[in-house]
């Protein structure tokens, strides 16, 4: 069995640009050993946006040394980057961007969504890259809801959407550089689910909704982060109320983490180099 190591309340709220009212769930400023290869998790919303002719969002900004994974629950986001990639995600879709050696991108509400307004809720997870892949070429994957397998649980107990890795014979569509399992679990009140979260792997839950009992011992509820021990594999979840659980599970990358804003590298020198490279236009040209 994999035991609960600690349970955390979410941090303060802040805005990212004018489109993302986020709470920080964790970041590379703490718990890095416990959460590697996961660097940061932001929970945007749930919020209500009024109709707007001009889409809100966050304008051109850089990233280097890791991947950003955006999971849309409600609302729409358009992505564009200096590696020439574009994509749009809406309810149930996932965007997996490998910044690697570096890109500039912008993340804006979709035009149609901005015009009609409405509810908005997303998660953004940052996934680290091993030292020898931090300068890999940028890559972009749009993972549409229809391409994400949905495993139905017995007794109409809920569903497991497999974004990355495997669950119950289903494989997620995400290409990853290190072994990672990302699951989006909906569990109905009173139902149980057993997960194998792999001996030696990092494992964490974030609850976007509801409350659960873990291993018949620990309770966690909405907006809490649950971190598990690396040792052990099986975890049992019982839903106290209807619950939505974002499951993060991955092979640890036990290398130094030095982060500064949108850059996460292994040394201070590499962070300084990222700023130099940004000034010298090495993150690509913003399209007209
Ligand atoms: Mn970004």
Tab-separated table of C-alpha atoms and ligand atoms in Angstrom:
chain	number	residue	atom	x	y	z
A	1	UNK	CA	0.000	0.000	0.000
A	2	UNK	CA	1.085	3.564	-0.708
A	3	UNK	CA	0.577	5.702	2.396
A	4	UNK	CA	-0.410	9.359	2.536
A	5	UNK	CA	2.647	11.509	3.281
A	6	UNK	CA	0.917	14.875	3.701
A	7	UNK	CA	-2.207	16.872	2.830
A	8	UNK	CA	-2.033	20.562	1.877
A	9	UNK	CA	-4.476	23.419	1.492
A	10	UNK	CA	-4.155	25.520	-1.628
A	11	UNK	CA	-2.232	28.796	-1.629
A	12	UNK	CA	-3.287	32.371	-2.238
A	13	UNK	CA	-5.154	33.400	-5.342
A	14	UNK	CA	-3.631	35.607	-8.047
A	15	UNK	CA	-4.247	36.533	-11.666
A	16	UNK	CA	-2.197	35.235	-14.598
A	17	UNK	CA	-2.745	37.906	-17.247
A	18	UNK	CA	-6.386	39.034	-17.231
A	19	UNK	CA	-7.805	35.612	-18.176
A	20	UNK	CA	-6.723	33.192	-15.464
A	21	UNK	CA	-7.804	33.718	-11.849
A	22	UNK	CA	-5.633	30.980	-10.342
A	23	UNK	CA	-4.826	29.454	-6.989
A	24	UNK	CA	-1.365	27.950	-6.665
A	25	UNK	CA	-1.647	24.318	-5.529
A	26	UNK	CA	2.104	23.715	-5.491
A	27	UNK	CA	5.185	25.198	-7.137
A	28	UNK	CA	8.908	24.539	-7.583
A	29	UNK	CA	9.570	26.725	-4.535
A	30	UNK	CA	8.670	23.857	-2.184
A	31	UNK	CA	8.042	20.100	-1.907
A	32	UNK	CA	10.191	19.498	-5.008
A	33	UNK	CA	11.609	16.197	-3.721
A	34	UNK	CA	8.150	14.903	-2.833
A	35	UNK	CA	6.540	15.975	-6.125
A	36	UNK	CA	9.204	15.428	-8.797
A	37	UNK	CA	8.702	15.222	-11.851
A	38	UNK	CA	5.759	17.582	-11.208
A	39	UNK	CA	6.878	21.201	-10.744
A	40	UNK	CA	3.776	23.320	-10.404
A	41	UNK	CA	-0.012	23.083	-10.408
A	42	UNK	CA	-2.363	26.044	-10.816
A	43	UNK	CA	-6.148	25.798	-10.527
A	44	UNK	CA	-7.877	28.475	-12.632
A	45	UNK	CA	-11.433	29.237	-11.537
A	46	UNK	CA	-14.107	28.086	-11.331
A	47	UNK	CA	-14.966	31.629	-12.386
A	48	UNK	CA	-17.663	33.380	-14.369
A	49	UNK	CA	-16.557	35.661	-17.219
A	50	UNK	CA	-18.827	38.297	-18.735
A	51	UNK	CA	-19.024	38.433	-22.546
A	52	UNK	CA	-16.114	40.373	-24.048
A	53	UNK	CA	-15.345	41.410	-27.636
A	54	UNK	CA	-11.611	41.182	-26.919
A	55	UNK	CA	-10.472	37.788	-25.571
A	56	UNK	CA	-8.795	37.844	-22.148
A	57	UNK	CA	-5.721	35.796	-21.405
A	58	UNK	CA	-1.976	36.023	-21.061
A	59	UNK	CA	0.084	37.565	-23.866
A	60	UNK	CA	3.431	36.374	-25.285
A	61	UNK	CA	5.776	34.972	-22.630
A	62	UNK	CA	8.668	32.457	-22.598
A	63	UNK	CA	9.197	28.993	-21.101
A	64	UNK	CA	12.285	26.761	-21.040
A	65	UNK	CA	13.271	23.415	-19.510
A	66	UNK	CA	9.927	21.660	-18.909
A	67	UNK	CA	6.399	21.009	-20.238
A	68	UNK	CA	3.091	22.773	-19.572
A	69	UNK	CA	-0.049	20.614	-19.475
A	70	UNK	CA	-3.427	22.385	-19.493
A	71	UNK	CA	-6.610	20.481	-18.664
A	72	UNK	CA	-9.841	22.280	-19.600
A	73	UNK	CA	-12.980	21.648	-17.553
A	74	UNK	CA	-15.002	24.667	-18.710
A	75	UNK	CA	-14.276	27.540	-21.096
A	76	UNK	CA	-11.922	27.615	-24.087
A	77	UNK	CA	-8.273	28.563	-24.596
A	78	UNK	CA	-6.390	29.238	-27.834
A	79	UNK	CA	-2.662	28.606	-27.948
A	80	UNK	CA	-0.050	29.956	-30.351
A	81	UNK	CA	3.738	29.645	-30.069
A	82	UNK	CA	6.973	30.654	-31.793
A	83	UNK	CA	7.675	27.036	-32.815
A	84	UNK	CA	4.758	27.501	-35.247
A	85	UNK	CA	2.168	25.533	-33.280
A	86	UNK	CA	-1.439	26.514	-32.722
A	87	UNK	CA	-4.331	24.809	-31.027
A	88	UNK	CA	-7.620	25.312	-29.204
A	89	UNK	CA	-8.901	23.427	-26.211
A	90	UNK	CA	-12.358	23.345	-24.651
A	91	UNK	CA	-14.262	21.193	-22.189
A	92	UNK	CA	-12.499	17.865	-21.649
A	93	UNK	CA	-9.534	18.670	-23.904
A	94	UNK	CA	-5.877	18.766	-22.863
A	95	UNK	CA	-2.957	20.741	-24.274
A	96	UNK	CA	0.535	19.331	-23.734
A	97	UNK	CA	3.295	21.762	-24.695
A	98	UNK	CA	6.967	20.852	-24.460
A	99	UNK	CA	8.861	24.114	-24.029
A	100	UNK	CA	12.223	22.300	-24.044
A	101	UNK	CA	14.936	24.622	-25.395
A	102	UNK	CA	12.446	27.473	-25.352
A	103	UNK	CA	9.360	28.998	-26.905
A	104	UNK	CA	7.292	32.107	-26.531
A	105	UNK	CA	3.571	31.429	-26.395
A	106	UNK	CA	0.293	33.137	-25.647
A	107	UNK	CA	-2.711	31.603	-23.942
A	108	UNK	CA	-5.945	33.461	-24.701
A	109	UNK	CA	-9.621	32.676	-24.185
A	110	UNK	CA	-11.131	31.347	-27.441
A	111	UNK	CA	-12.968	34.018	-29.495
A	112	UNK	CA	-16.347	32.240	-29.396
A	113	UNK	CA	-16.117	31.621	-25.645
A	114	UNK	CA	-14.981	35.226	-24.971
A	115	UNK	CA	-17.986	36.565	-26.923
A	116	UNK	CA	-20.561	34.491	-25.059
A	117	UNK	CA	-18.798	34.435	-21.662
A	118	UNK	CA	-19.629	31.839	-19.036
A	119	UNK	CA	-17.975	29.511	-16.594
A	120	UNK	CA	-14.246	28.885	-16.733
A	121	UNK	CA	-12.207	26.194	-14.990
A	122	UNK	CA	-8.830	24.722	-15.919
A	123	UNK	CA	-5.766	23.137	-14.382
A	124	UNK	CA	-2.222	23.802	-15.526
A	125	UNK	CA	0.473	21.310	-14.531
A	126	UNK	CA	4.194	21.801	-15.189
A	127	UNK	CA	6.143	18.587	-15.823
A	128	UNK	CA	9.918	18.569	-15.512
A	129	UNK	CA	12.317	17.285	-18.170
A	130	UNK	CA	15.468	15.341	-17.271
A	131	UNK	CA	18.719	17.355	-17.573
A	132	UNK	CA	19.678	15.758	-20.905
A	133	UNK	CA	16.287	16.689	-22.434
A	134	UNK	CA	15.841	20.231	-21.115
A	135	UNK	CA	17.111	21.648	-24.418
A	136	UNK	CA	15.064	19.292	-26.598
A	137	UNK	CA	13.153	20.823	-29.523
A	138	UNK	CA	9.745	22.319	-28.595
A	139	UNK	CA	6.735	20.079	-29.254
A	140	UNK	CA	2.988	20.558	-29.045
A	141	UNK	CA	0.147	18.070	-28.574
A	142	UNK	CA	-3.567	18.879	-28.610
A	143	UNK	CA	-5.320	15.963	-26.902
A	144	UNK	CA	-9.017	16.262	-27.700
A	145	UNK	CA	-11.617	14.826	-25.321
A	146	UNK	CA	-12.743	12.353	-27.990
A	147	UNK	CA	-9.209	10.906	-28.153
A	148	UNK	CA	-8.889	10.489	-24.371
A	149	UNK	CA	-10.102	7.011	-23.305
A	150	UNK	CA	-12.869	6.968	-20.710
A	151	UNK	CA	-13.009	3.846	-18.520
A	152	UNK	CA	-16.417	3.314	-16.878
A	153	UNK	CA	-16.255	1.976	-13.325
A	154	UNK	CA	-18.454	-0.926	-12.163
A	155	UNK	CA	-21.939	-0.254	-10.716
A	156	UNK	CA	-22.134	3.087	-12.512
A	157	UNK	CA	-19.526	4.217	-9.979
A	158	UNK	CA	-17.921	6.884	-12.125
A	159	UNK	CA	-15.317	7.274	-14.855
A	160	UNK	CA	-11.552	7.423	-15.272
A	161	UNK	CA	-10.226	9.518	-18.164
A	162	UNK	CA	-6.733	8.360	-19.131
A	163	UNK	CA	-4.700	11.388	-20.264
A	164	UNK	CA	-1.264	9.756	-19.987
A	165	UNK	CA	-0.048	6.294	-19.069
A	166	UNK	CA	-2.353	3.325	-18.572
A	167	UNK	CA	-5.400	2.414	-16.560
A	168	UNK	CA	-7.380	-0.831	-16.782
A	169	UNK	CA	-6.062	-1.666	-20.257
A	170	UNK	CA	-6.621	1.828	-21.701
A	171	UNK	CA	-3.666	3.977	-22.811
A	172	UNK	CA	-3.661	7.758	-22.708
A	173	UNK	CA	-2.792	9.656	-25.909
A	174	UNK	CA	-0.061	11.882	-24.401
A	175	UNK	CA	3.518	11.309	-25.515
A	176	UNK	CA	5.787	11.811	-22.502
A	177	UNK	CA	9.584	11.848	-22.085
A	178	UNK	CA	9.578	9.982	-18.758
A	179	UNK	CA	6.991	7.487	-17.435
A	180	UNK	CA	3.929	9.477	-16.328
A	181	UNK	CA	0.340	8.531	-15.558
A	182	UNK	CA	-2.272	11.327	-15.466
A	183	UNK	CA	-5.873	10.395	-14.677
A	184	UNK	CA	-9.010	12.497	-14.348
A	185	UNK	CA	-11.283	10.536	-12.013
A	186	UNK	CA	-14.992	11.115	-11.364
A	187	UNK	CA	-16.168	8.966	-8.461
A	188	UNK	CA	-19.743	8.839	-7.199
A	189	UNK	CA	-20.593	9.124	-3.506
A	190	UNK	CA	-20.146	5.808	-1.714
A	191	UNK	CA	-18.103	4.198	-4.503
A	192	UNK	CA	-14.568	2.842	-4.205
A	193	UNK	CA	-11.639	2.762	-6.572
A	194	UNK	CA	-8.286	0.982	-6.283
A	195	UNK	CA	-5.343	2.456	-8.128
A	196	UNK	CA	-1.853	1.063	-8.658
A	197	UNK	CA	0.380	4.125	-8.325
A	198	UNK	CA	3.647	2.210	-8.821
A	199	UNK	CA	6.205	1.409	-6.150
A	200	UNK	CA	8.979	4.044	-6.207
A	201	UNK	CA	6.923	6.594	-8.138
A	202	UNK	CA	5.745	9.996	-7.018
A	203	UNK	CA	1.988	10.157	-6.533
A	204	UNK	CA	-0.350	13.037	-5.693
A	205	UNK	CA	-4.060	13.822	-5.899
A	206	UNK	CA	-5.682	17.205	-6.358
A	207	UNK	CA	-9.403	17.374	-5.621
A	208	UNK	CA	-11.273	19.830	-7.817
A	209	UNK	CA	-14.559	18.695	-6.295
A	210	UNK	CA	-15.997	16.705	-3.398
A	211	UNK	CA	-14.404	14.775	-0.564
A	212	UNK	CA	-12.803	11.342	-0.277
A	213	UNK	CA	-11.387	8.880	2.216
A	214	UNK	CA	-8.003	7.382	1.323
A	215	UNK	CA	-6.816	3.902	2.392
A	216	UNK	CA	-9.743	3.864	4.868
A	217	UNK	CA	-7.681	6.281	6.990
A	218	UNK	CA	-7.155	9.825	5.668
A	219	UNK	CA	-9.780	12.362	4.589
A	220	UNK	CA	-9.273	14.968	1.883
A	221	UNK	CA	-11.664	17.475	0.385
A	222	UNK	CA	-12.155	19.998	-2.392
A	223	UNK	CA	-9.071	22.083	-3.321
A	224	UNK	CA	-6.724	19.969	-1.186
A	225	UNK	CA	-3.504	18.353	-2.411
A	226	UNK	CA	-2.657	14.840	-1.190
A	227	UNK	CA	0.963	13.688	-1.488
A	228	UNK	CA	1.862	10.006	-1.107
A	229	UNK	CA	5.025	8.144	-0.091
A	230	UNK	CA	7.138	6.880	-2.994
A	231	UNK	CA	7.207	3.378	-1.503
A	232	UNK	CA	4.214	1.111	-2.007
A	233	UNK	CA	1.804	0.804	-4.908
A	234	UNK	CA	-1.921	0.383	-4.161
A	235	UNK	CA	-4.163	3.220	-3.013
A	236	UNK	CA	-7.854	2.847	-2.172
A	237	UNK	CA	-10.213	5.779	-2.605
A	238	UNK	CA	-13.741	5.952	-1.239
A	239	UNK	CA	-15.868	8.888	-2.346
A	240	UNK	CA	-17.647	10.509	0.619
A	241	UNK	CA	-19.496	12.821	-1.781
A	242	UNK	CA	-19.360	12.879	-5.589
A	243	UNK	CA	-15.705	13.687	-6.253
A	244	UNK	CA	-13.412	14.771	-9.071
A	245	UNK	CA	-9.787	13.743	-8.494
A	246	UNK	CA	-6.822	14.718	-10.677
A	247	UNK	CA	-4.260	11.929	-10.254
A	248	UNK	CA	-0.561	12.675	-10.861
A	249	UNK	CA	1.811	9.689	-10.897
A	250	UNK	CA	5.306	9.567	-12.341
A	251	UNK	CA	8.868	8.346	-12.161
A	252	UNK	CA	10.898	10.806	-10.049
A	253	UNK	CA	13.607	12.901	-11.720
A	254	UNK	CA	16.093	13.227	-8.878
A	255	UNK	CA	18.139	16.146	-10.235
A	256	UNK	CA	18.669	19.693	-8.914
A	257	UNK	CA	15.798	22.101	-9.624
A	258	UNK	CA	16.533	25.801	-10.085
A	259	UNK	CA	13.501	27.771	-11.179
A	260	UNK	CA	12.991	31.451	-11.927
A	261	UNK	CA	9.600	32.582	-13.224
A	262	UNK	CA	8.950	30.779	-16.529
A	263	UNK	CA	12.305	28.923	-16.598
A	264	UNK	CA	13.114	25.705	-14.708
A	265	UNK	CA	16.652	24.394	-15.124
A	266	UNK	CA	19.304	22.553	-13.061
A	267	UNK	CA	21.702	25.430	-12.263
A	268	UNK	CA	21.719	29.225	-11.722
A	269	UNK	CA	24.059	29.557	-14.733
A	270	UNK	CA	21.454	27.912	-16.973
A	271	UNK	CA	18.800	30.350	-15.688
A	272	UNK	CA	21.095	33.301	-16.448
A	273	UNK	CA	21.722	31.824	-19.925
A	274	UNK	CA	17.957	31.587	-20.510
A	275	UNK	CA	17.621	35.358	-19.926
A	276	UNK	CA	20.566	36.035	-22.283
A	277	UNK	CA	19.089	33.754	-24.958
A	278	UNK	CA	15.675	35.416	-24.575
A	279	UNK	CA	17.259	38.853	-25.127
A	280	UNK	CA	19.063	37.527	-28.204
A	281	UNK	CA	15.853	36.261	-29.809
A	282	UNK	CA	16.644	32.557	-29.409
A	283	UNK	CA	13.071	31.778	-28.327
A	284	UNK	CA	11.795	32.503	-31.834
A	285	UNK	CA	10.004	35.394	-33.515
A	286	UNK	CA	6.508	36.501	-32.604
A	287	UNK	CA	4.317	36.108	-35.728
A	288	UNK	CA	2.677	39.240	-37.197
B	1	LIG	MN1	2.636	29.835	-20.339
